[in-house]
XYZ file of C-alpha atoms in Angstrom:
668
model
C -38.654 -28.176 -21.507
C -34.938 -28.157 -22.874
C -34.235 -25.173 -24.909
C -30.798 -24.447 -26.811
C -30.094 -21.646 -24.538
C -30.556 -24.193 -21.623
C -28.311 -26.805 -23.005
C -25.907 -24.016 -23.624
C -25.733 -22.906 -20.131
C -25.564 -26.471 -18.950
C -22.542 -27.166 -21.018
C -20.898 -23.964 -19.831
C -21.440 -25.057 -16.199
C -20.016 -28.510 -16.904
C -17.142 -27.061 -18.406
C -16.582 -24.256 -15.461
C -16.839 -27.138 -13.099
C -14.458 -29.344 -14.813
C -11.789 -26.556 -15.311
C -11.960 -25.620 -11.446
C -11.792 -29.269 -10.514
C -8.928 -29.526 -12.618
C -7.170 -26.481 -11.057
C -8.068 -27.681 -7.598
C -6.536 -30.830 -8.053
C -3.604 -29.653 -9.778
C -2.504 -26.803 -7.144
C -3.430 -29.453 -4.040
C -1.043 -32.021 -5.753
C 1.799 -29.346 -6.458
C 1.255 -27.591 -2.884
C 1.873 -31.164 -1.305
C 4.923 -31.745 -3.371
C 6.799 -28.366 -3.085
C 8.443 -28.323 0.219
C 11.681 -28.303 2.130
C 12.762 -31.728 1.417
C 12.743 -31.856 -2.311
C 9.337 -34.297 -2.162
C 7.952 -35.806 -5.382
C 4.762 -37.107 -6.364
C 5.543 -40.525 -5.008
C 5.997 -39.311 -1.568
C 2.421 -38.485 -1.356
C 1.987 -41.918 -0.309
C 3.461 -40.610 3.280
C 0.093 -39.512 4.319
C -0.706 -41.353 7.388
C -3.731 -43.225 6.230
C -1.762 -44.910 3.526
C 0.659 -47.769 3.774
C 4.321 -46.768 2.993
C 8.007 -47.912 3.075
C 9.930 -47.256 6.166
C 12.455 -44.932 4.063
C 9.525 -42.559 3.501
C 8.804 -41.842 6.995
C 10.400 -38.445 7.163
C 8.475 -37.501 3.796
C 5.466 -38.606 5.677
C 6.075 -36.477 8.527
C 6.795 -33.263 6.303
C 3.658 -33.938 4.322
C 1.404 -34.668 7.209
C 2.514 -31.763 9.680
C 4.100 -29.138 7.302
C 2.494 -29.314 3.822
C -0.823 -30.568 4.125
C -1.776 -28.005 6.899
C -0.428 -25.160 4.874
C -2.286 -26.338 1.925
C -5.831 -26.387 3.756
C -5.139 -23.106 5.549
C -4.464 -21.526 2.311
C -7.591 -22.887 0.854
C -9.693 -21.951 4.067
C -8.190 -18.270 4.082
C -8.685 -17.654 0.406
C -12.241 -18.867 0.409
C -12.925 -16.530 3.550
C -11.125 -13.606 1.856
C -13.119 -14.248 -1.564
C -16.458 -14.097 0.180
C -15.617 -11.057 2.441
C -14.657 -9.150 -0.984
C -18.073 -10.019 -2.299
C -19.989 -8.861 0.680
C -17.802 -5.620 0.912
C -18.368 -4.677 -2.755
C -22.028 -5.629 -2.689
C -22.797 -3.700 0.542
C -20.549 -0.655 -0.713
C -21.735 -0.951 -4.052
C -18.051 -0.328 -4.999
C -15.903 -2.504 -7.160
C -12.720 -1.328 -5.723
C -13.466 -2.185 -2.090
C -12.024 -5.214 -0.246
C -10.602 -5.876 3.009
C -7.123 -4.743 1.750
C -8.469 -1.452 0.187
C -10.654 -0.353 3.197
C -8.031 -0.707 6.041
C -9.544 -3.780 7.490
C -6.538 -5.968 7.278
C -3.987 -3.372 8.425
C -6.522 -2.483 11.559
C -6.662 -6.065 12.478
C -2.949 -6.261 12.294
C -2.364 -3.431 14.343
C -4.700 -4.830 17.237
C -2.780 -7.902 16.887
C 0.649 -6.249 17.078
C -0.695 -3.940 20.118
C -2.346 -6.761 21.770
C 0.669 -8.833 21.630
C 2.648 -6.133 23.386
C 0.043 -4.761 25.805
C -2.244 -7.795 26.469
C -0.231 -10.953 25.346
C -2.286 -13.514 27.287
C -5.754 -12.264 25.969
C -4.437 -11.872 22.495
C -3.032 -15.513 22.528
C -6.120 -16.724 24.014
C -8.665 -14.736 21.712
C -6.639 -13.510 18.709
C -9.837 -13.391 16.337
C -11.624 -11.248 18.749
C -8.766 -8.845 19.173
C -8.259 -8.774 15.498
C -11.774 -8.292 14.705
C -12.042 -5.169 17.328
C -9.243 -3.335 15.354
C -10.712 -4.302 11.993
C -14.293 -2.940 13.044
C -12.849 0.380 14.522
C -10.765 0.986 11.414
C -13.685 0.279 9.169
C -16.037 2.644 11.224
C -13.298 5.155 10.942
C -13.049 4.951 7.109
C -16.713 4.915 6.380
C -17.152 7.954 8.803
C -14.612 9.965 6.894
C -15.463 8.881 3.743
C -19.290 9.767 4.260
C -18.220 13.122 5.617
C -16.256 13.906 2.403
C -18.768 12.624 -0.542
C -20.354 9.573 -1.405
C -17.554 8.828 -4.213
C -16.607 5.139 -4.146
C -13.308 6.361 -5.337
C -13.017 8.568 -2.129
C -13.957 5.811 0.158
C -10.803 3.593 -1.319
C -8.587 6.509 -1.172
C -9.285 7.043 2.659
C -9.003 3.115 3.281
C -5.502 3.161 1.688
C -4.340 6.138 3.266
C -5.298 4.982 6.517
C -3.730 1.548 5.728
C -0.245 3.317 4.982
C -0.481 5.077 8.419
C -1.597 2.205 10.581
C 1.277 0.130 8.433
C 3.748 2.758 9.487
C 2.509 2.344 13.188
C 2.690 -1.230 13.093
C 6.167 -1.281 11.776
C 7.226 1.145 14.253
C 6.187 -0.982 17.041
C 7.601 -4.040 15.318
C 11.218 -2.458 15.478
C 10.744 -0.998 18.612
C 9.673 -4.353 20.337
C 11.763 -6.484 17.961
C 12.889 -9.179 20.770
C 9.232 -9.456 22.121
C 7.594 -9.537 18.743
C 10.036 -11.839 16.972
C 8.628 -13.466 13.828
C 5.541 -11.007 13.761
C 7.260 -9.306 10.839
C 7.179 -12.407 8.196
C 3.637 -13.319 9.807
C 2.502 -9.608 9.110
C 3.270 -10.299 5.357
C 1.026 -13.161 5.187
C 2.722 -16.381 6.390
C 0.676 -19.548 5.799
C 3.441 -21.734 7.416
C 1.556 -24.307 9.722
C 3.223 -26.980 11.979
C -0.084 -28.628 13.196
C -3.888 -28.319 12.882
C -4.662 -26.306 15.868
C -5.382 -22.957 13.708
C -7.373 -25.107 10.978
C -9.656 -26.319 13.759
C -10.245 -23.122 15.446
C -10.776 -21.418 12.023
C -12.847 -23.666 9.591
C -16.057 -23.427 12.012
C -15.932 -19.669 11.723
C -15.340 -19.715 8.068
C -18.172 -22.324 7.405
C -20.686 -20.414 9.526
C -20.210 -16.981 8.346
C -20.273 -18.106 4.604
C -23.622 -19.713 5.133
C -24.901 -16.535 6.870
C -23.549 -14.700 3.963
C -25.597 -16.636 1.500
C -28.620 -16.029 3.442
C -28.173 -12.170 2.742
C -27.433 -12.884 -0.893
C -30.990 -12.014 -2.335
C -30.955 -8.644 -0.342
C -27.447 -7.713 -1.836
C -29.214 -8.275 -5.301
C -31.793 -5.934 -4.516
C -29.329 -3.386 -3.083
C -27.432 -3.447 -6.537
C -30.477 -1.754 -7.677
C -30.230 1.048 -5.809
C -30.910 2.235 -2.145
C -34.420 3.674 -2.887
C -35.406 0.642 -4.982
C -34.483 -1.775 -2.595
C -36.253 0.054 0.282
C -39.430 0.098 -1.747
C -39.292 -3.622 -2.288
C -39.109 -4.082 1.537
C -35.397 -4.530 2.174
C -33.911 -2.720 5.441
C -30.671 -1.653 3.527
C -29.106 -0.362 6.795
C -29.414 -3.438 8.498
C -28.369 -5.484 5.486
C -25.243 -3.485 4.523
C -24.425 -3.553 8.580
C -24.594 -7.223 8.586
C -22.769 -8.025 5.494
C -19.882 -5.808 6.798
C -19.872 -7.376 10.210
C -19.582 -10.924 8.592
C -16.966 -9.696 6.259
C -14.895 -8.402 9.098
C -15.284 -11.478 11.101
C -13.799 -13.482 7.850
C -11.070 -10.906 7.490
C -10.275 -10.793 11.176
C -9.966 -14.478 11.226
C -7.636 -14.718 8.526
C -5.206 -11.852 9.850
C -5.177 -13.379 13.211
C -4.066 -16.880 11.915
C -1.800 -16.083 9.024
C -1.311 -12.156 9.208
C -1.855 -9.730 6.072
C -3.145 -11.430 2.986
C -4.138 -8.631 0.544
C -6.072 -8.240 -2.599
C -7.536 -11.720 -2.750
C -10.835 -10.142 -1.618
C -10.560 -7.821 -4.744
C -9.707 -10.045 -7.387
C -11.579 -13.157 -6.569
C -15.420 -11.252 -6.860
C -14.014 -9.878 -10.136
C -13.342 -13.132 -11.337
C -16.477 -14.592 -10.379
C -18.380 -12.123 -12.115
C -16.482 -12.188 -15.215
C -17.198 -16.058 -15.117
C -21.100 -14.907 -15.719
C -22.234 -15.490 -11.898
C -24.414 -12.561 -11.507
C -26.603 -13.329 -8.562
C -25.116 -12.699 -5.274
C -25.264 -16.220 -3.835
C -23.464 -17.859 -7.004
C -21.041 -15.086 -7.064
C -20.408 -15.714 -3.366
C -19.727 -19.336 -3.791
C -17.608 -18.820 -6.960
C -15.584 -16.019 -5.414
C -15.001 -18.238 -2.409
C -13.763 -21.106 -4.463
C -11.746 -18.547 -6.760
C -9.815 -16.825 -3.550
C -8.952 -20.054 -2.566
C -7.475 -21.379 -5.638
C -5.818 -17.911 -5.782
C -4.219 -17.886 -2.578
C -3.002 -21.564 -2.869
C -1.408 -20.690 -6.292
C 0.167 -17.678 -4.731
C 1.642 -19.539 -1.747
C 2.955 -22.604 -4.320
C 4.585 -19.631 -6.061
C 6.038 -18.190 -3.059
C 7.442 -21.694 -2.139
C 8.974 -22.199 -5.642
C 10.560 -19.157 -6.131
C 13.304 -19.321 -3.320
C 13.711 -23.019 -4.408
C 14.199 -21.981 -7.928
C 16.931 -19.653 -6.946
C 18.667 -22.235 -4.751
C 17.473 -20.288 -1.777
C 15.027 -23.230 -0.448
C 15.982 -22.608 3.145
C 14.182 -19.083 2.869
C 10.168 -18.731 2.612
C 8.617 -15.806 0.759
C 5.205 -14.678 2.609
C 2.371 -15.755 0.423
C 0.667 -12.280 1.115
C 3.607 -10.710 -0.454
C 2.789 -12.801 -3.799
C -0.911 -11.770 -3.777
C -0.026 -7.991 -3.404
C 2.476 -8.703 -6.490
C -0.757 -9.671 -8.371
C -3.498 -7.688 -6.784
C -2.251 -4.071 -7.021
C -1.459 -4.450 -10.685
C -4.989 -5.817 -11.001
C -6.489 -3.015 -9.403
C -4.764 -0.579 -11.634
C -5.849 -2.368 -14.610
C -9.266 -1.774 -13.213
C -8.440 2.021 -13.251
C -7.572 2.010 -16.899
C -10.923 0.690 -17.894
C -13.017 3.981 -18.771
C -16.179 2.112 -18.932
C -15.807 0.888 -15.177
C -14.740 4.152 -13.807
C -17.184 6.712 -15.675
C -19.902 6.238 -13.039
C -17.349 6.267 -9.922
C -15.413 9.197 -10.005
C -15.852 12.700 -12.164
C -13.357 15.053 -12.923
C -13.277 17.982 -10.203
C -14.310 21.370 -11.401
C -11.524 22.887 -9.663
C -8.046 21.421 -8.483
C -5.663 23.030 -6.010
C -5.432 24.410 -2.534
C -7.414 27.429 -1.474
C -5.702 30.226 0.053
C -6.708 30.542 3.924
C -5.199 33.843 4.375
C -2.904 35.984 2.406
C 0.335 37.347 3.463
C 3.447 38.850 1.752
C 5.447 36.216 0.101
C 8.786 38.129 1.189
C 7.429 37.887 4.620
C 6.570 34.221 4.414
C 9.984 33.377 3.038
C 11.645 35.303 5.903
C 9.588 33.586 8.421
C 10.210 30.226 7.065
C 13.920 30.819 6.810
C 13.878 31.917 10.580
C 11.959 28.688 11.603
C 14.487 26.456 9.668
C 17.502 28.141 11.378
C 15.573 27.752 14.741
C 14.839 24.098 14.094
C 18.368 23.343 12.893
C 19.856 24.987 15.883
C 17.968 22.943 18.222
C 18.145 19.800 16.268
C 21.957 19.982 16.139
C 22.830 21.190 19.760
C 19.870 19.875 21.830
C 21.049 17.002 24.466
C 24.525 16.862 22.774
C 28.056 17.587 24.345
C 29.690 19.813 21.612
C 32.679 17.751 21.570
C 30.140 15.002 19.620
C 29.101 17.791 17.320
C 31.068 16.035 14.360
C 28.555 13.024 14.618
C 25.321 15.081 14.507
C 25.683 17.944 11.714
C 25.794 15.156 8.833
C 22.208 14.141 10.069
C 20.658 17.389 10.390
C 21.939 18.750 6.948
C 21.084 15.479 5.350
C 17.376 16.186 6.709
C 17.284 19.529 5.602
C 18.420 18.830 2.009
C 16.287 15.843 1.574
C 13.275 17.392 2.756
C 13.830 20.259 0.389
C 14.264 17.794 -2.459
C 11.093 16.056 -1.926
C 9.020 19.132 -1.177
C 10.012 20.545 -4.182
C 9.392 17.525 -6.368
C 6.143 17.372 -4.875
C 5.499 21.259 -5.765
C 6.359 20.605 -9.479
C 4.539 17.263 -10.016
C 1.316 19.111 -8.653
C 1.772 21.889 -11.153
C 2.477 19.743 -14.122
C -0.375 17.252 -13.460
C -2.538 20.082 -11.880
C -3.392 17.429 -9.253
C -3.111 18.478 -5.569
C -2.707 14.642 -4.633
C 0.246 14.153 -6.456
C 3.631 13.836 -4.939
C 6.653 11.633 -5.015
C 5.484 9.429 -2.114
C 1.827 9.193 -2.855
C 2.656 8.562 -6.749
C 4.997 5.730 -5.772
C 8.119 7.515 -7.118
C 9.960 7.265 -3.975
C 8.931 3.736 -3.125
C 9.788 2.438 -6.802
C 13.294 4.166 -6.291
C 13.750 2.465 -2.923
C 13.074 -0.897 -4.629
C 15.531 -0.532 -7.357
C 18.201 0.618 -4.672
C 17.409 -2.622 -2.683
C 17.493 -4.760 -5.318
C 21.006 -3.409 -6.388
C 22.181 -3.653 -2.703
C 21.044 -7.268 -2.266
C 22.271 -8.457 -5.727
C 25.610 -6.570 -5.839
C 26.691 -5.729 -2.168
C 28.958 -2.835 -1.584
C 27.636 -0.408 -4.272
C 28.737 3.218 -4.135
C 26.327 5.987 -3.384
C 26.447 7.213 -7.069
C 25.279 3.664 -8.030
C 22.465 3.866 -5.703
C 21.627 7.288 -6.999
C 21.295 5.868 -10.729
C 19.394 2.870 -9.678
C 17.253 5.304 -7.687
C 16.730 7.439 -10.502
C 15.699 4.576 -12.980
C 13.174 3.377 -10.508
C 11.464 6.736 -10.030
C 11.796 7.225 -13.644
C 10.236 4.139 -14.564
C 7.197 4.754 -12.057
C 6.774 8.297 -13.377
C 6.253 7.024 -16.946
C 3.835 4.398 -15.874
C 1.822 6.876 -13.650
C 1.655 9.466 -16.822
C 0.414 6.709 -18.965
C -2.218 5.874 -16.736
C -3.220 9.480 -16.199
C -4.023 9.744 -19.681
C -6.045 6.857 -19.576
C -8.187 7.876 -16.800
C -8.556 11.452 -18.205
C -6.232 12.962 -15.827
C -8.660 12.472 -12.722
C -6.653 13.565 -9.349
C -8.355 10.734 -7.170
C -7.722 7.906 -9.736
C -4.366 9.061 -10.151
C -3.600 9.224 -6.477
C -5.290 5.631 -6.090
C -3.059 4.370 -8.854
C 0.320 5.709 -6.967
C -0.804 4.163 -3.815
C -1.184 0.694 -5.714
C 2.131 1.308 -7.071
C 3.422 1.939 -3.789
C 1.852 -1.289 -2.322
C 3.563 -3.495 -5.209
C 6.881 -1.832 -4.544
C 6.761 -2.385 -1.000
C 5.860 -5.584 -1.053
C 8.704 -6.430 -3.658
C 11.068 -4.949 -1.249
C 9.877 -7.388 1.365
C 10.404 -10.314 -1.021
C 13.944 -9.092 -2.053
C 14.904 -8.637 1.693
C 13.572 -12.166 2.313
C 15.788 -13.811 -0.615
C 18.810 -11.464 0.455
C 18.432 -11.794 4.379
C 22.257 -11.332 4.657
C 21.899 -7.733 4.024
C 18.264 -7.185 5.172
C 19.157 -6.048 8.698
C 21.348 -3.284 7.439
C 18.382 -2.199 4.849
C 15.474 -2.210 7.312
C 16.092 0.838 9.052
C 17.128 2.618 5.963
C 13.894 1.480 4.263
C 12.031 3.242 6.953
C 13.465 6.458 6.103
C 16.377 7.577 8.348
C 19.352 9.683 8.621
C 21.003 7.519 10.920
C 23.823 6.546 8.694
C 24.459 10.019 7.134
C 28.036 10.822 6.694
C 29.747 13.845 5.474
C 30.341 12.185 2.047
C 26.711 11.697 1.965
C 26.202 15.281 2.680
C 28.197 16.600 -0.243
C 26.611 14.262 -2.601
C 23.076 15.089 -1.481
C 23.826 18.943 -1.312
C 25.262 19.143 -4.604
C 22.441 17.539 -6.319
C 20.008 19.798 -4.517
C 21.880 22.802 -4.972
C 22.228 22.130 -9.009
C 18.610 20.745 -9.411
C 16.573 23.380 -7.330
C 17.999 26.270 -8.936
C 17.261 24.693 -12.483
C 13.601 24.710 -11.324
C 13.967 28.365 -10.306
C 15.184 29.329 -13.799
C 11.800 27.932 -14.949
C 9.459 29.413 -12.773
C 7.610 31.247 -15.411
C 6.996 28.218 -17.602
C 5.670 26.520 -14.321
C 3.114 29.392 -13.740
C 1.870 29.053 -17.229
C 1.847 25.307 -17.281
C -0.688 25.363 -14.364
C -3.174 27.341 -16.484
C -4.267 24.556 -18.443
C -3.652 22.455 -21.485
C -4.478 24.974 -24.314
C -3.066 28.335 -22.636
C 0.691 27.402 -22.568
C 0.597 26.537 -26.290
C -1.091 29.871 -27.149
C 1.462 31.728 -24.926
C 4.272 30.047 -27.033
C 5.523 27.220 -24.397
C 6.601 24.014 -25.975
C 4.435 21.779 -23.684
C 5.918 18.491 -24.320
C 9.568 19.530 -24.242
C 9.085 21.492 -20.927
C 7.179 18.508 -19.204
C 9.441 16.142 -20.203
C 12.310 18.094 -18.999
C 10.895 18.848 -15.749
C 9.920 15.490 -15.104
C 13.466 14.351 -15.549
C 14.289 16.845 -13.091
C 11.817 15.588 -10.551
C 12.855 12.140 -10.965
C 16.786 13.065 -10.573
C 15.704 15.197 -7.474
C 13.579 12.620 -5.656
C 15.987 9.939 -6.690
C 18.884 11.844 -4.770
C 16.731 12.198 -1.739
C 15.862 8.211 -1.951
C 19.433 7.253 -2.462
C 20.551 9.351 0.568
C 17.555 8.765 3.357
C 15.722 5.907 1.774
C 11.715 5.878 1.510
C 10.324 9.012 3.487
C 6.666 9.689 2.614
C 4.334 12.496 2.541
C 6.838 15.661 2.715
C 6.263 15.981 -1.202
C 2.647 16.234 -0.614
C 2.276 18.480 2.694
C 4.973 21.042 2.132
C 3.429 22.728 -1.148
C -0.149 22.708 0.354
C 1.361 24.270 3.647
C 2.902 27.079 1.229
C -0.370 27.370 -0.922
C -2.514 28.252 2.174
C -0.784 31.347 2.578
C -1.640 32.857 -0.644
C 1.353 32.203 -2.692
C 0.588 31.485 -6.476
C 3.717 32.132 -8.392
C 6.468 29.407 -8.464
C 8.994 32.302 -7.891
C 8.247 32.277 -4.313
C 6.766 28.771 -3.884
C 9.928 26.950 -4.903
C 11.971 28.454 -2.082
C 9.051 28.513 0.141
C 8.451 24.910 -0.486
C 12.053 24.046 -0.346
C 12.529 25.496 3.215
C 9.073 24.107 4.522
C 10.150 20.416 3.533
C 13.439 21.002 5.148
C 11.800 22.248 8.256
C 9.247 19.361 8.525
C 12.137 16.701 8.001
C 14.634 18.328 10.543
C 11.857 18.464 12.895
C 11.001 14.919 12.168
C 14.512 13.698 12.484
C 14.838 15.686 15.925
C 11.641 14.049 17.254
C 12.889 10.583 16.267
C 15.772 11.035 18.154
C 14.160 12.386 21.085
C 10.972 10.910 21.624
C 11.909 7.692 23.155
C 15.655 8.373 23.790
C 17.920 6.514 24.025
C 16.101 4.498 21.504
C 15.669 5.888 17.912
C 12.416 5.864 15.873
C 13.113 6.135 12.089
C 11.898 9.545 10.930
C 10.315 8.118 7.748
C 7.852 6.392 10.036
C 6.787 9.617 11.867
C 6.507 11.424 8.738
C 4.425 8.495 7.236
C 2.123 8.409 10.098
C 1.351 12.140 10.116
C 1.246 12.405 6.540
C -1.490 9.815 6.343
C -3.748 11.829 8.633
C -2.958 14.766 6.618
C -4.036 13.157 3.510
C -7.327 12.156 5.089
C -7.673 15.962 6.421
C -6.729 17.276 2.968
C -10.001 15.384 1.529
C -12.008 16.174 4.649
C -11.518 19.786 4.854
C -12.495 20.770 1.726
C -9.376 22.437 0.421
C -9.265 19.741 -2.161
C -12.216 21.174 -4.182
C -14.082 18.706 -6.137
C -17.468 18.954 -8.047
C -20.682 17.264 -6.627
């Protein structure tokens, strides 16, 4: 019997189908005409199964062997990632979960990179198996760590993104060290859909089709799991088995995508949300809708990635499609974080924030010990393995590392105090990465910029990121976990845009690449003078405000009652933080996690007053980066590992241990 509701539902279904079909035809048509030869619509007659003029032979080859397989691969991979996102979100009951945010993609990529170096024949023959092994091990690690910390969905994603950063740093280091052997993997790692035949398509589509069909068989169980674990089990559902099967299918889908085209991020996050927003509530409908949406999203991103260089008269360059999906996906995740209704049940404000002291030592003694350690590290870093006649080449590097480490550490300390958030720092919050982005943009667009110009660009970038994160913190109720998650998303966007800029400005990319990783390799005496001047001016300014910092960390109401002009003080301190972190970025590039670790190391000694914390943190940051720079030169001599990669790997592990150890106290 027809009712008004059924007629309306039928009408809505027809409308959605028509719109989807229109978008599909439009994107496929544009994809087959956006190519390296300026192909127009008439040249679609160049497909081999249609008759065509002889002068279209070249266009026919381009369409048949370049554009058509690329279009099909984009559709297949997008559909696979959309389905994987639905499975992961359904199994974890976490709207933030996806192959990108749980470290699945980064684990698969690291496995492929390592396999190419250590087991090239096996990796070449069975890339999906190698990628799946890496994805599975990473996922097990993420879930084990997240379970040990708490059952918070936000913590699960925080762990996943922290592991993604660490594995990404490890992959980048391997790519740089084995540059000749891994030629081409850098672009592939960013998500490159370029195809020259149908081999990858023929080997992938059976896996994608079979896994999505298996996934539909689990749809009803996933619907029941959404009601809650206890209720699903009372209805006869084996929750553990269903969750395990869903994750295995999602891992196979994601690993196959990574093994064929590299890292494609955030499609698995966006597509399920769009499918749910279109009104598809049941899991099997959402699975099919997300697959189709993911296919259209990835194809659209690839078309856009090909059009941008063409519009900029750089048609011989190609932007990886994965870069475009990150540019869209990370802001989408930040948008989700800004929706209070969505996050109200996912993350609760901690009852206490801060780092508990493990022991109490006299602050003066700690300062003397830190000074001694800095001097010892400085001596060994400066003189080890070097003839004294070459000392002029090394002292700028060591001093640059010391001052940059101090700048990042103090910036992190002040940010943690102002936001009462132990997870805040210039690097985790995206300040340094955004500053790096602005510097890279300036270096590529206007070659030959002076260091002062780079400093200004870095300051604008860091300031922009800071304003954005402060606004988002207000929307999310100043929740530390959500702040850290937003900062990681901002870092992902900035890092992706950096890759895009480097592709479009490849003449300068080789010079910028090592600096982007964070290195003192190009340090000079002029650079030391610039950096030391900024640090020796700005850090004493923080010291003059140590009493205000002590009061500001008491909470929202006490500073006003004690006569502190809170807004003016916060804005001034934030400006100084942006200047200090920007100074470091302009000299040593993107170095992560120093600003997170150094303040925590000092707080575990029992220090609470900024009178002692500021100098102690500065010396700790200097110590960490001097040691890192020393190791980067010594571990694989005569080859050199950028010190930023070493710190990123260690810092990602520390970030996880910070949550795991319970020093970051959260309410349960």
